[in-house]
Short mmCIF file of C-alpha atoms in Angstrom, two decimals:
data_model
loop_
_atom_site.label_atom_id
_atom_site.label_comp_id
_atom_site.label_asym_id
_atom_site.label_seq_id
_atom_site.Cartn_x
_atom_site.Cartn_y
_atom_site.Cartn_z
CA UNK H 21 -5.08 -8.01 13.47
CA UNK H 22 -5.65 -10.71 11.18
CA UNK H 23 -2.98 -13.19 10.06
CA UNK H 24 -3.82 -12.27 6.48
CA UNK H 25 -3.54 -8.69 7.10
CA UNK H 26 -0.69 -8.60 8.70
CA UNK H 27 0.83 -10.57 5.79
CA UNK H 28 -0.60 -7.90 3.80
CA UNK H 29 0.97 -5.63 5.18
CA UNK H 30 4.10 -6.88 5.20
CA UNK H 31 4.14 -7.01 1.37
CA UNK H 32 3.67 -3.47 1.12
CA UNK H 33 6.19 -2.59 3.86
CA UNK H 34 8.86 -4.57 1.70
CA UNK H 35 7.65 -3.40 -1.56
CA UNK H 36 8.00 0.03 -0.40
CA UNK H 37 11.16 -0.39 1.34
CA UNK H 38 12.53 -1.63 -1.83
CA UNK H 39 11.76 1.16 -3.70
CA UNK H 40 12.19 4.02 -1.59
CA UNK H 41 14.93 2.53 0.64
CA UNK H 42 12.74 2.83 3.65
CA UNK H 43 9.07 1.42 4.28
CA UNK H 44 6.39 2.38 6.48
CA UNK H 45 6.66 2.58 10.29
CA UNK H 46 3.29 1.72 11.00
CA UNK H 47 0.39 0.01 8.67
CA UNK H 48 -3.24 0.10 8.96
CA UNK H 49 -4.94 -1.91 6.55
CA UNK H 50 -9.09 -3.39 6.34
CA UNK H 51 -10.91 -5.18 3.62
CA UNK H 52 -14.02 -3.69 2.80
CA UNK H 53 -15.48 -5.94 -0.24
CA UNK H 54 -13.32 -6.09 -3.47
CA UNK H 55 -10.78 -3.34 -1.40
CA UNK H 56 -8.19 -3.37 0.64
CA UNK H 57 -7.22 0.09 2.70
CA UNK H 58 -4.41 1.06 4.07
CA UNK H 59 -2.79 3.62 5.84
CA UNK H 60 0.62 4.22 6.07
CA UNK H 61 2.37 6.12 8.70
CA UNK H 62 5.99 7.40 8.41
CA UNK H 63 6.81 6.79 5.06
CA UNK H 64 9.71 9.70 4.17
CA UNK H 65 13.29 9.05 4.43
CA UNK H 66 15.26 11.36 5.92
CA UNK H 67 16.37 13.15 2.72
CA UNK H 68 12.88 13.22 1.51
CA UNK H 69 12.28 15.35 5.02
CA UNK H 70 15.36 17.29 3.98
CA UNK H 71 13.62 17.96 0.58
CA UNK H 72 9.75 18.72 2.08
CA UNK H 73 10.96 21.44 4.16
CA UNK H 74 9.99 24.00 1.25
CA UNK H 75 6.70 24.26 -0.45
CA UNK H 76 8.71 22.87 -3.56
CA UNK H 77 10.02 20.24 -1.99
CA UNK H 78 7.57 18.91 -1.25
CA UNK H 79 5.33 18.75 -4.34
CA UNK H 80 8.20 17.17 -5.81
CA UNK H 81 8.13 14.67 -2.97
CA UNK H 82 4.86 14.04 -3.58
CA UNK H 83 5.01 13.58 -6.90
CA UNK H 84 7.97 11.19 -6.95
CA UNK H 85 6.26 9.06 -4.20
CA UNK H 86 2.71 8.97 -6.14
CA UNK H 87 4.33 8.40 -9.91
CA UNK H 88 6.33 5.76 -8.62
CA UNK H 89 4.34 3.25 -6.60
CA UNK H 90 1.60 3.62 -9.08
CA UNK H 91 4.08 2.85 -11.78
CA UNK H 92 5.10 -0.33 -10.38
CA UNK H 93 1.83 -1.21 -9.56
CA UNK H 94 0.78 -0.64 -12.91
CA UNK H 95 3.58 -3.42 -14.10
CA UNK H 96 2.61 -5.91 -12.04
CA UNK H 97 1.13 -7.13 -8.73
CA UNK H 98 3.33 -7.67 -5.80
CA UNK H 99 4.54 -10.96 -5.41
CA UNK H 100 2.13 -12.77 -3.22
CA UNK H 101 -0.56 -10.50 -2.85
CA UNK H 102 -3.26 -11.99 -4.95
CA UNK H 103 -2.71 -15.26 -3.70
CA UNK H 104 -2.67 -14.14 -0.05
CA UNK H 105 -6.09 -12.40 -1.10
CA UNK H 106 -7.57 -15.12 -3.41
CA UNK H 107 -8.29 -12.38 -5.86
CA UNK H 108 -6.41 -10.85 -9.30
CA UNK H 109 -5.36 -7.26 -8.38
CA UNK H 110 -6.80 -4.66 -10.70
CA UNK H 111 -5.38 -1.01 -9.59
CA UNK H 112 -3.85 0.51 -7.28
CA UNK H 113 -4.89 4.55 -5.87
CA UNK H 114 -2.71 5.99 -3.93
CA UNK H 115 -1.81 9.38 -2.30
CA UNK H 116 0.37 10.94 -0.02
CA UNK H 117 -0.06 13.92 2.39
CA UNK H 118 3.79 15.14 2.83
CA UNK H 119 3.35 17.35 5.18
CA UNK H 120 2.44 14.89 8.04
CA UNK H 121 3.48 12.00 6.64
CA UNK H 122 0.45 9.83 5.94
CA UNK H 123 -0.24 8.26 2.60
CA UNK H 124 -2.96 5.90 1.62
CA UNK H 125 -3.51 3.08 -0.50
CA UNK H 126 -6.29 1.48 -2.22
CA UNK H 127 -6.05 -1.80 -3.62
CA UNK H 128 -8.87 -2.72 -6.04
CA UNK H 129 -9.48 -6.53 -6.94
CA UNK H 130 -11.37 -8.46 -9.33
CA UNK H 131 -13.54 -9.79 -6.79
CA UNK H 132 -14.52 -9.36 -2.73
CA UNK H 133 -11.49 -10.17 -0.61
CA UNK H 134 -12.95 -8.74 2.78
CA UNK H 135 -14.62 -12.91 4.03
CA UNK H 136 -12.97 -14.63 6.57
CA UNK H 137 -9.70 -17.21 5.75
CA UNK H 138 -10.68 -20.37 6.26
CA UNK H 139 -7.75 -22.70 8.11
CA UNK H 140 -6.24 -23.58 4.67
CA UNK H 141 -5.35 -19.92 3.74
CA UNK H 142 -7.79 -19.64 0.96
CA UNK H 143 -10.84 -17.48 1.36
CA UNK H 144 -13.64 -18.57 1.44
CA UNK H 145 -15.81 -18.28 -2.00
CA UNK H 146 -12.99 -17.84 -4.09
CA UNK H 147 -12.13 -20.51 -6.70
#
């Protein structure tokens, strides 16, 4: 994994834990043009289990989860993340499949993101 993804990553790990009091266990995340997608694995807390164990439950899990993180997207990027990228973020789509515990995000950006860092950080193309 890239240094730049793993960076990545950790900005949505901390975001997340922030928020929900616990972030993901494990992050999968590629660039693919003006995108970056990630999968995130092990998400719930343990009273968000508690909650999901009936069909209720877990549509209101769901819901909380998906309202929220698009909410603070919607305010404002995360701090770092379009400089790490060397793009202005634009939205964020996002989902979350409760039942096993996968969600993923896609991060659209005002311009491609997925070309190699050069050894100053930047990417290369971007101005």
């Amino acid at each position: 994994m890239s240094k730049q993804i793993h960076e990545f990553n950790d900005i949505i790990r901390k975001l997340r834990k922030n928020l929900f009091g616990k972030g993901p266990e494990r992050i999968h995340t590629v660039f693919v043009n003006e995108m970056a997608i990630s999968t995130l694995h092990g998400n719930l807390s343990p009273s968000e289990e508690f909650i999901a164990r009936t069909p209720e439950g877990r549509e209101m899990v769901h819901a909380a989860r998906t309202r929220m993180i698009q909410s603070v997207y919607a305010e404002a990027a995360p701090e770092g993340m379009e400089e790490l990228v060397g793009a202005k973020f634009i939205h964020l789509f996002s989902d979350i499949k409760v039942e096993d515990d996968i969600a993923v995000s896609v991060f659209l950006f005002d311009r491609p993101i997925d070309q190699k860092a050069d050894s100053g950080g930047k990417i290369d193309g971007a101005r």
